[in-house]
Short mmCIF file of C-alpha atoms in Angstrom, two decimals:
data_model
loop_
_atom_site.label_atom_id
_atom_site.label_comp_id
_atom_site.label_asym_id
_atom_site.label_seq_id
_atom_site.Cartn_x
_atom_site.Cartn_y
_atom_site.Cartn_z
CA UNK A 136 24.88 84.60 91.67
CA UNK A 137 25.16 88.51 91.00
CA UNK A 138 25.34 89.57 87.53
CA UNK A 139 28.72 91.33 87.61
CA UNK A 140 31.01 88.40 88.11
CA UNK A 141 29.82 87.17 84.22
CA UNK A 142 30.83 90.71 83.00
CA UNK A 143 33.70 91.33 80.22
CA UNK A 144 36.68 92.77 81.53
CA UNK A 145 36.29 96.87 81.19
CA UNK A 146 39.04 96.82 78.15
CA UNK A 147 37.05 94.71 76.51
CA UNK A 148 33.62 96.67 77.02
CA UNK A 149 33.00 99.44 74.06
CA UNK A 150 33.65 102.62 75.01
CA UNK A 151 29.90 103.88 74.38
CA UNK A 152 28.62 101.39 76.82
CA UNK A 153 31.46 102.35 79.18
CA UNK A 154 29.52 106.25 78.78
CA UNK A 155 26.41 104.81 79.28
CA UNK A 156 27.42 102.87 83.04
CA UNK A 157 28.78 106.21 83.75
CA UNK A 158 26.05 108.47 83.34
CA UNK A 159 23.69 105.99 85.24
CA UNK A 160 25.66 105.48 88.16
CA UNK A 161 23.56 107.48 90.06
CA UNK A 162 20.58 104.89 89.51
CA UNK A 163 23.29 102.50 92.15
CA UNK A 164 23.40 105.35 95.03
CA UNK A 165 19.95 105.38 94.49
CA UNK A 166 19.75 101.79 95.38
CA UNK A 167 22.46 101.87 97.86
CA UNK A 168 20.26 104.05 99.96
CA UNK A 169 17.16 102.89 99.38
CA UNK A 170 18.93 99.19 101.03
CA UNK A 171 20.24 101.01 103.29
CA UNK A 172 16.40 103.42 104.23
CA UNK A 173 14.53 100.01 104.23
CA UNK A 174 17.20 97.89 106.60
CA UNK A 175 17.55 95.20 104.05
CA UNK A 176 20.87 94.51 104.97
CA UNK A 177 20.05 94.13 108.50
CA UNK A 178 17.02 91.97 108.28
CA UNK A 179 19.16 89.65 106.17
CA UNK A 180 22.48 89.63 108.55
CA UNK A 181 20.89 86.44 110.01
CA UNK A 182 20.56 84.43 107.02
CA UNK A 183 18.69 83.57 103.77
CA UNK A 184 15.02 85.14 103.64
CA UNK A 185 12.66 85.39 101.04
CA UNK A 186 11.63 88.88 99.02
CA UNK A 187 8.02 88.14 100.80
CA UNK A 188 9.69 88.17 104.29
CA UNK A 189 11.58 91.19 103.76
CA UNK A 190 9.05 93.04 102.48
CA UNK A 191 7.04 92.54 105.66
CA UNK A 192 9.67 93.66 107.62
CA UNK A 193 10.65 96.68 105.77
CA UNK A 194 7.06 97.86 105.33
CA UNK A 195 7.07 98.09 101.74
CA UNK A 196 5.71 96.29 98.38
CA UNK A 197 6.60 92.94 97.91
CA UNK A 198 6.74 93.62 94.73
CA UNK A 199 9.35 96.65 94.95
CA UNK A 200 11.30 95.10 97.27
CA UNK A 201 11.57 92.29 95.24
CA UNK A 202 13.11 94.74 92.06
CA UNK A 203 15.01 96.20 94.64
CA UNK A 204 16.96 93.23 95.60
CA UNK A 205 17.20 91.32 92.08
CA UNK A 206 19.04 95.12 91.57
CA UNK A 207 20.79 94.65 94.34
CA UNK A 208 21.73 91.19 92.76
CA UNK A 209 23.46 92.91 89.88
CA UNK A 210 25.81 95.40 91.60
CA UNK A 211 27.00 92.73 93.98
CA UNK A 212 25.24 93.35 97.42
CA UNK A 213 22.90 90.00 97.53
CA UNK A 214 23.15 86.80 95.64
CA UNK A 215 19.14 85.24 94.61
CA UNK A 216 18.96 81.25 95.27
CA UNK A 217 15.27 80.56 93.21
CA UNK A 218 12.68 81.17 93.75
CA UNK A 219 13.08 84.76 95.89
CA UNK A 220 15.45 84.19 98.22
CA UNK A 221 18.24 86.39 98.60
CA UNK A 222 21.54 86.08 101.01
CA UNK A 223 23.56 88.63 101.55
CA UNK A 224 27.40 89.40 100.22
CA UNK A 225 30.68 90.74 102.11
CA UNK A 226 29.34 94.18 100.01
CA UNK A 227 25.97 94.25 100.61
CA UNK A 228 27.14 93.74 104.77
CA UNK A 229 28.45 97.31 104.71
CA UNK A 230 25.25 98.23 104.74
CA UNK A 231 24.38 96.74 108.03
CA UNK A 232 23.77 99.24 110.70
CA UNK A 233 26.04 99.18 114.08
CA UNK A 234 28.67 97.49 112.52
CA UNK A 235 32.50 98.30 112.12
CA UNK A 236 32.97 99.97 108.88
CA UNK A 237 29.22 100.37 108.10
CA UNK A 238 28.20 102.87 105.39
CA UNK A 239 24.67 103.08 105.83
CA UNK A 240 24.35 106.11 106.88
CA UNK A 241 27.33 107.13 104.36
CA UNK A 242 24.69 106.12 101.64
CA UNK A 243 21.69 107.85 102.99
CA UNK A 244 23.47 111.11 102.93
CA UNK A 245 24.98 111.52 99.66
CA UNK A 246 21.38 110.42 98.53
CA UNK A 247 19.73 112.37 100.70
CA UNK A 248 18.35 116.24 99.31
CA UNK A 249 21.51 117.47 101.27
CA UNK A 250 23.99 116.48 98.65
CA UNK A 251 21.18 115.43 95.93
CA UNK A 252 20.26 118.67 94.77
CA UNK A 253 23.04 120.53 94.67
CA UNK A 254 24.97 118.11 93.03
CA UNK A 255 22.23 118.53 90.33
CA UNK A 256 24.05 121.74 89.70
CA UNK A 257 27.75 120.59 89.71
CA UNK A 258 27.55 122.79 85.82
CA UNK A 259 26.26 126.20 87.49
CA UNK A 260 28.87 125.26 90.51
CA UNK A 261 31.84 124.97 87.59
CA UNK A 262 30.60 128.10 85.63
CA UNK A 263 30.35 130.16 88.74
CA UNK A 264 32.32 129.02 90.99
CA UNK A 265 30.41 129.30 94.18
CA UNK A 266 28.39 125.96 95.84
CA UNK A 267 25.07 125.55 94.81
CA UNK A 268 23.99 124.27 98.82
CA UNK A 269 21.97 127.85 98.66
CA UNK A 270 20.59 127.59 95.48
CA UNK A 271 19.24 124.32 95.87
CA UNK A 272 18.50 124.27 99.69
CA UNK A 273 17.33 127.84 100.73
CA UNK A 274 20.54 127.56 102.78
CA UNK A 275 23.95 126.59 102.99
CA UNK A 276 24.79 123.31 103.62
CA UNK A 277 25.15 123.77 108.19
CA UNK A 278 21.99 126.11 108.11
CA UNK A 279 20.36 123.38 106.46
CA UNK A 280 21.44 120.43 108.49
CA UNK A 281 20.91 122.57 111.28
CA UNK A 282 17.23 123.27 109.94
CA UNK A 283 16.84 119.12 109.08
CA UNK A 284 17.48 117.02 112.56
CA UNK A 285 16.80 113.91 110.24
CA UNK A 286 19.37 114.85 107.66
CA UNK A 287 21.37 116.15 110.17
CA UNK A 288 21.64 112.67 112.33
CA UNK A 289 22.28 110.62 109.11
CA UNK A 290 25.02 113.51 108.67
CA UNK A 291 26.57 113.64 111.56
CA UNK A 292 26.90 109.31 111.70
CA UNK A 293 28.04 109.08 108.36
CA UNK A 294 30.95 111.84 109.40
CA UNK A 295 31.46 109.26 112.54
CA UNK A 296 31.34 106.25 110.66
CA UNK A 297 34.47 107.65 108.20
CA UNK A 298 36.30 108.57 110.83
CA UNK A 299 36.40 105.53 112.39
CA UNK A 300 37.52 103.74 108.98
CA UNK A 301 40.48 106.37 108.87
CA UNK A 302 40.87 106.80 112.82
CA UNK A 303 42.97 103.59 113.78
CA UNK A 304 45.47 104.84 110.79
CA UNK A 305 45.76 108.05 112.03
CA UNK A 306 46.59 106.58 115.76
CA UNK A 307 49.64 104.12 113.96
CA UNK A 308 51.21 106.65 112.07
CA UNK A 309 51.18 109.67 114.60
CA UNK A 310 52.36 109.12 118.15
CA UNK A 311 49.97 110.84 120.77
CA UNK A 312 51.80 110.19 123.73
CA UNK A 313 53.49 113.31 124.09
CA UNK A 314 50.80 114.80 124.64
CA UNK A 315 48.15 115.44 127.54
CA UNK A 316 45.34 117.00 125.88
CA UNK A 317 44.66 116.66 122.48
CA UNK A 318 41.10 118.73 120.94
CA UNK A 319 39.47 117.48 118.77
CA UNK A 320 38.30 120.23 116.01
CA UNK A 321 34.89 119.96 114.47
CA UNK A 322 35.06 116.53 115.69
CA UNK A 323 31.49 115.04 115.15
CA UNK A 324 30.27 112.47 117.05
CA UNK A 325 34.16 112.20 118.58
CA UNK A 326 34.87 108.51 116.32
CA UNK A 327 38.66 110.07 115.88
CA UNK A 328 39.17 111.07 119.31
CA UNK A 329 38.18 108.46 120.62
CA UNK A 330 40.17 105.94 119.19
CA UNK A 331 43.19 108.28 119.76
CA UNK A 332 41.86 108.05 123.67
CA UNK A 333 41.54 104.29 123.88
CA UNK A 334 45.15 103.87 121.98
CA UNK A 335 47.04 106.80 124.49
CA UNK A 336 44.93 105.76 127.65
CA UNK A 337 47.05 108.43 129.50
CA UNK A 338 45.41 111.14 127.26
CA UNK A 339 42.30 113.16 127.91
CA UNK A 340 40.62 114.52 125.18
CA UNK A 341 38.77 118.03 123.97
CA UNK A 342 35.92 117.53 121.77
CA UNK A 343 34.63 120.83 119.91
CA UNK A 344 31.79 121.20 117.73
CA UNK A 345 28.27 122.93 116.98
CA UNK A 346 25.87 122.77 119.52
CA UNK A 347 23.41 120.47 117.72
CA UNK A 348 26.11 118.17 116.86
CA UNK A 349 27.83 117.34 120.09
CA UNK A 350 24.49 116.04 121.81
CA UNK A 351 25.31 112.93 119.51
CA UNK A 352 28.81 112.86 120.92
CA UNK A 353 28.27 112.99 124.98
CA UNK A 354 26.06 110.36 123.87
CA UNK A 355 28.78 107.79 122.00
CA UNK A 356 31.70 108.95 124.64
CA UNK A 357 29.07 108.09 127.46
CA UNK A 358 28.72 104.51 125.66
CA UNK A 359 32.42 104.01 124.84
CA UNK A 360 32.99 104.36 128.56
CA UNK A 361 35.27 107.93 128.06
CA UNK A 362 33.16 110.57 128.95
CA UNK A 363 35.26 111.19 132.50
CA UNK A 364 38.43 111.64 130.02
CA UNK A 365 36.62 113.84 127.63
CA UNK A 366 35.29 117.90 128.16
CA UNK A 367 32.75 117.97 125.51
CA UNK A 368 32.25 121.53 124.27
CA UNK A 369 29.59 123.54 121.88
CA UNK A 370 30.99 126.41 119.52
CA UNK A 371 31.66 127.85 116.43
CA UNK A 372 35.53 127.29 115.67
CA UNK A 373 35.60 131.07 113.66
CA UNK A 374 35.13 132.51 116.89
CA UNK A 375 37.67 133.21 119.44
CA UNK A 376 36.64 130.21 122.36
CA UNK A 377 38.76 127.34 121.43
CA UNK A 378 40.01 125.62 124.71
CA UNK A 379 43.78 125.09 124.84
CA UNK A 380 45.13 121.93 124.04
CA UNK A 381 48.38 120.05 123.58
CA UNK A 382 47.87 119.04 120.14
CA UNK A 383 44.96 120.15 118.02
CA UNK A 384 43.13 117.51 115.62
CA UNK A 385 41.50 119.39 112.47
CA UNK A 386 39.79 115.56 110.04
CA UNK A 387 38.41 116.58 106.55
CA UNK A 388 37.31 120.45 108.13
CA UNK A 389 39.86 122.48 106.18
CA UNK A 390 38.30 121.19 102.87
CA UNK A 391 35.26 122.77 103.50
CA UNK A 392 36.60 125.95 103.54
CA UNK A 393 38.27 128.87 100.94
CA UNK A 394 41.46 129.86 102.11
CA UNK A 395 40.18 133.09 104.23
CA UNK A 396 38.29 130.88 105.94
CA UNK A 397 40.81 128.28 106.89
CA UNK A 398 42.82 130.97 107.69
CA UNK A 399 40.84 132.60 110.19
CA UNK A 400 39.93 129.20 111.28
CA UNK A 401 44.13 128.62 111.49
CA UNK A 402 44.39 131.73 113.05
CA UNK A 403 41.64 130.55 116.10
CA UNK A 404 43.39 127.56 117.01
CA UNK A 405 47.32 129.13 117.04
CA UNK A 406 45.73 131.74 119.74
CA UNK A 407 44.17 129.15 121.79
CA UNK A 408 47.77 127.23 121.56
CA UNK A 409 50.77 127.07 123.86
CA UNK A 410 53.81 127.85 122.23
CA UNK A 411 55.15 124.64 120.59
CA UNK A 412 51.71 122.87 120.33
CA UNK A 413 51.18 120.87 117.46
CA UNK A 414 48.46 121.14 114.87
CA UNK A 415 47.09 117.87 113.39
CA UNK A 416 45.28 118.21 110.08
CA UNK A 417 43.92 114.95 108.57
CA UNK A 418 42.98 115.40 104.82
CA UNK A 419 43.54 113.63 101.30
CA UNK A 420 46.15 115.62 99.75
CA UNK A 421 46.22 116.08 95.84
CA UNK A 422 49.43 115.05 94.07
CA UNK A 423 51.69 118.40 93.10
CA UNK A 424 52.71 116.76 90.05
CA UNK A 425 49.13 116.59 87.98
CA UNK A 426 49.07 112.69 88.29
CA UNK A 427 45.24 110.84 88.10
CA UNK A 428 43.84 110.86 92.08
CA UNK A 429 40.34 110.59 92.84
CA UNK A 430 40.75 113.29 95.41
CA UNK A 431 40.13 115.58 92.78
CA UNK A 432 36.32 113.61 92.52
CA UNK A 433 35.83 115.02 96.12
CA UNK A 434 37.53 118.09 94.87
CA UNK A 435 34.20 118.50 93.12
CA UNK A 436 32.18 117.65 96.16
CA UNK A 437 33.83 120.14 98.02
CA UNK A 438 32.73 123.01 95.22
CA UNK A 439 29.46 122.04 94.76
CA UNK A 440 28.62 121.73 98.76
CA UNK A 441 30.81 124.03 100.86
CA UNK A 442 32.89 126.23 98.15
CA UNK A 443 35.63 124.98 99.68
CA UNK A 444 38.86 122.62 97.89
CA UNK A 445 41.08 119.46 98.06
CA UNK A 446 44.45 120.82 98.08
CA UNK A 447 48.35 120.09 97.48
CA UNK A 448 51.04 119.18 99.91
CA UNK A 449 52.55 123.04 98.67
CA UNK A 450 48.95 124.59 99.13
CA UNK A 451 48.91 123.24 102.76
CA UNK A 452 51.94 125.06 103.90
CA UNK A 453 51.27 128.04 102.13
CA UNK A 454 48.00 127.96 103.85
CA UNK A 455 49.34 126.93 107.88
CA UNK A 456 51.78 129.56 107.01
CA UNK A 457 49.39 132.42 106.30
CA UNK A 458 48.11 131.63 110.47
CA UNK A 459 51.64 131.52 111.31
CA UNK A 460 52.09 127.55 111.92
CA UNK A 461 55.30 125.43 110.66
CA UNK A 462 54.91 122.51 108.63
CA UNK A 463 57.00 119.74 109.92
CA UNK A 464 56.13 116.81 108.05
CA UNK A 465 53.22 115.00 106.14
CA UNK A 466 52.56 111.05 106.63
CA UNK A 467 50.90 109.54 104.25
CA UNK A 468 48.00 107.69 106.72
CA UNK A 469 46.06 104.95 104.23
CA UNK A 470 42.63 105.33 103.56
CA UNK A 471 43.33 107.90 101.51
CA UNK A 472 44.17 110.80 103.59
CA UNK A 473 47.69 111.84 104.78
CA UNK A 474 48.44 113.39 108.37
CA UNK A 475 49.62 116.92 107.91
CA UNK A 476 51.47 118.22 111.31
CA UNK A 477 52.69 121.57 112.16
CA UNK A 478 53.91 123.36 115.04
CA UNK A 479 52.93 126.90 116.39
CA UNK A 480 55.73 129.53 116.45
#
């Protein structure tokens, strides 16, 4: 049985040891990934195997594995049955690749050098105020992925793979049948779009992104049976070739960005509009009145990676204001983020 089910409820654990979980908490994403690297989780989705087995099949020391797993064991992903045998846990299944809701690739990347190093510097990122992807990388954070395919593909699913856990909120809370061609911004892979497509079958879509990401995408929308409903199109959104749409779909771009660049980016999608075309951004949105969210932890990520911000319900239509679009309403969504519509003037 894991560890962590014998452990004393957190009021009752001293406050020093509390410290001490926290500052090694990055030894778990460390283990996360390295599950997730080796395909642990997926060599034990068919049942009990032994450390021995595993090992075999991951390519690896028997003997590392072995620590890996009995770690494993004590945040909760695999329960040991003596002697070395290991099963895996509801938890530890999340790490299974191809699977709805997986976060494999989730936990490669934020262990990955990507968002490793820099986050190594989140105390030059505070004192300056500028990421640290450059300082760190050689690069910012798209030249980089651009620069690393591998990174880049473990990126660019992980981005899908989030989507998808937010996408089939977004598609109750917002209804998409008004409209005939919805674009989706910076898109990824296309997870969100698509299961906007497959819920409005009488939509077509617009997916927009870098060139090196969207060969991923004709790929999935091929698979998912949508690529005659879909125009798949390579760009930079700063630049003044956005396709017109309906209804525009912006997921968790804005908070990359400072507030020029949002603006400009704003700015791009109101010209490519038709009067009356609505603007869909999909972001967590940090309370106006100071409560505790852990929006503001991605806050941080945001700094240290992109120089860009979570923001407020009152920054948001400050900011769609600045590019001349009307806020009309903001639904919360679940999973965290809220759906933030406005309508071009």
């Amino acid at each position: 049985m894991s560890h962590v089910t014998n452990a004393p409820p957190a009021q009752n654990i001293p406050p020093a040891q509390q410290m001490f979980e926290l500052v090694a908490s990055y030894w778990k994403t460390q283990l996360v990934a390295a599950v997730a690297r080796l395909g642990l989780a997926d060599h034990l989705g068919s049942g009990t195997r032994s450390s021995d087995e595993l090992a075999r099949e991951a390519k690896a020391s028997p003997d590392g594995v072995y620590r890996l797993l009995r770690g494993g064991v004590a945040i909760g992903l695999f329960e040991e049955k003596p002697p070395r045998t290991f099963t895996l846990t509801p938890l530890g299944a999340c790490l299974r690749t191809s699977v709805p809701g997986s976060m494999a690739d989730w936990a490669i990347t934020q262990a990955d050098r990507v968002h490793w190093l820099p986050w190594g510097q989140l105390h030059e990122a505070v004192r300056t105020g500028q990421p640290m992807t450059r300082q760190t990388l050689g690069a910012d954070g798209w030249e980089y992925l651009s620069q690393h395919p591998e990174e880049a593909a473990y990126f660019a699913r992980a981005m899908g793979d989030l989507s998808t856990f937010v996408a089939s909120d977004v598609a109750r809370v917002h209804d998409f049948s008004r409209y005939a061609r919805v674009a989706d911004v910076g898109g990824s892979e296309g997870a969100l779009l698509t299961v906007v497509l497959r819920a409005f079958p009488h939509c077509r879509g617009i997916l927009f992104d870098l060139p090196h990401v969207i060969e991923g995408a004709r790929k999935r929308l091929k698979a998912e049976g949508l690529a005659d409903r879909t125009q798949v199109v390579g760009g930079n959104f700063f630049e003044p070739v956005l396709p017109e749409a309906d209804a525009y779909l912006l997921k968790n771009v804005l908070h990359d960005w400072d507030d020029a660049s949002c603006t400009l980016l704003l700015s791009q999608i109101h010209r490519a509009a038709p009067t009356g075309g609505r603007l869909l951004v999909v972001e967590s949105v940090i309370p106006d009145d100071g409560r505790a969210s852990a929006t503001a932890l991605m806050d941080l990520n945001m700094l240290v990676m992109a120089g860009g911000r979570e923001r407020t319900a009152s920054a948001y239509k400050a900011l769609l204001a600045s590019a001349s679009w009307e806020l009309e309403r903001i639904t919360p969504a679940g999973s965290m983020v809220s759906v933030i519509e406005a309508r071009r003037r």
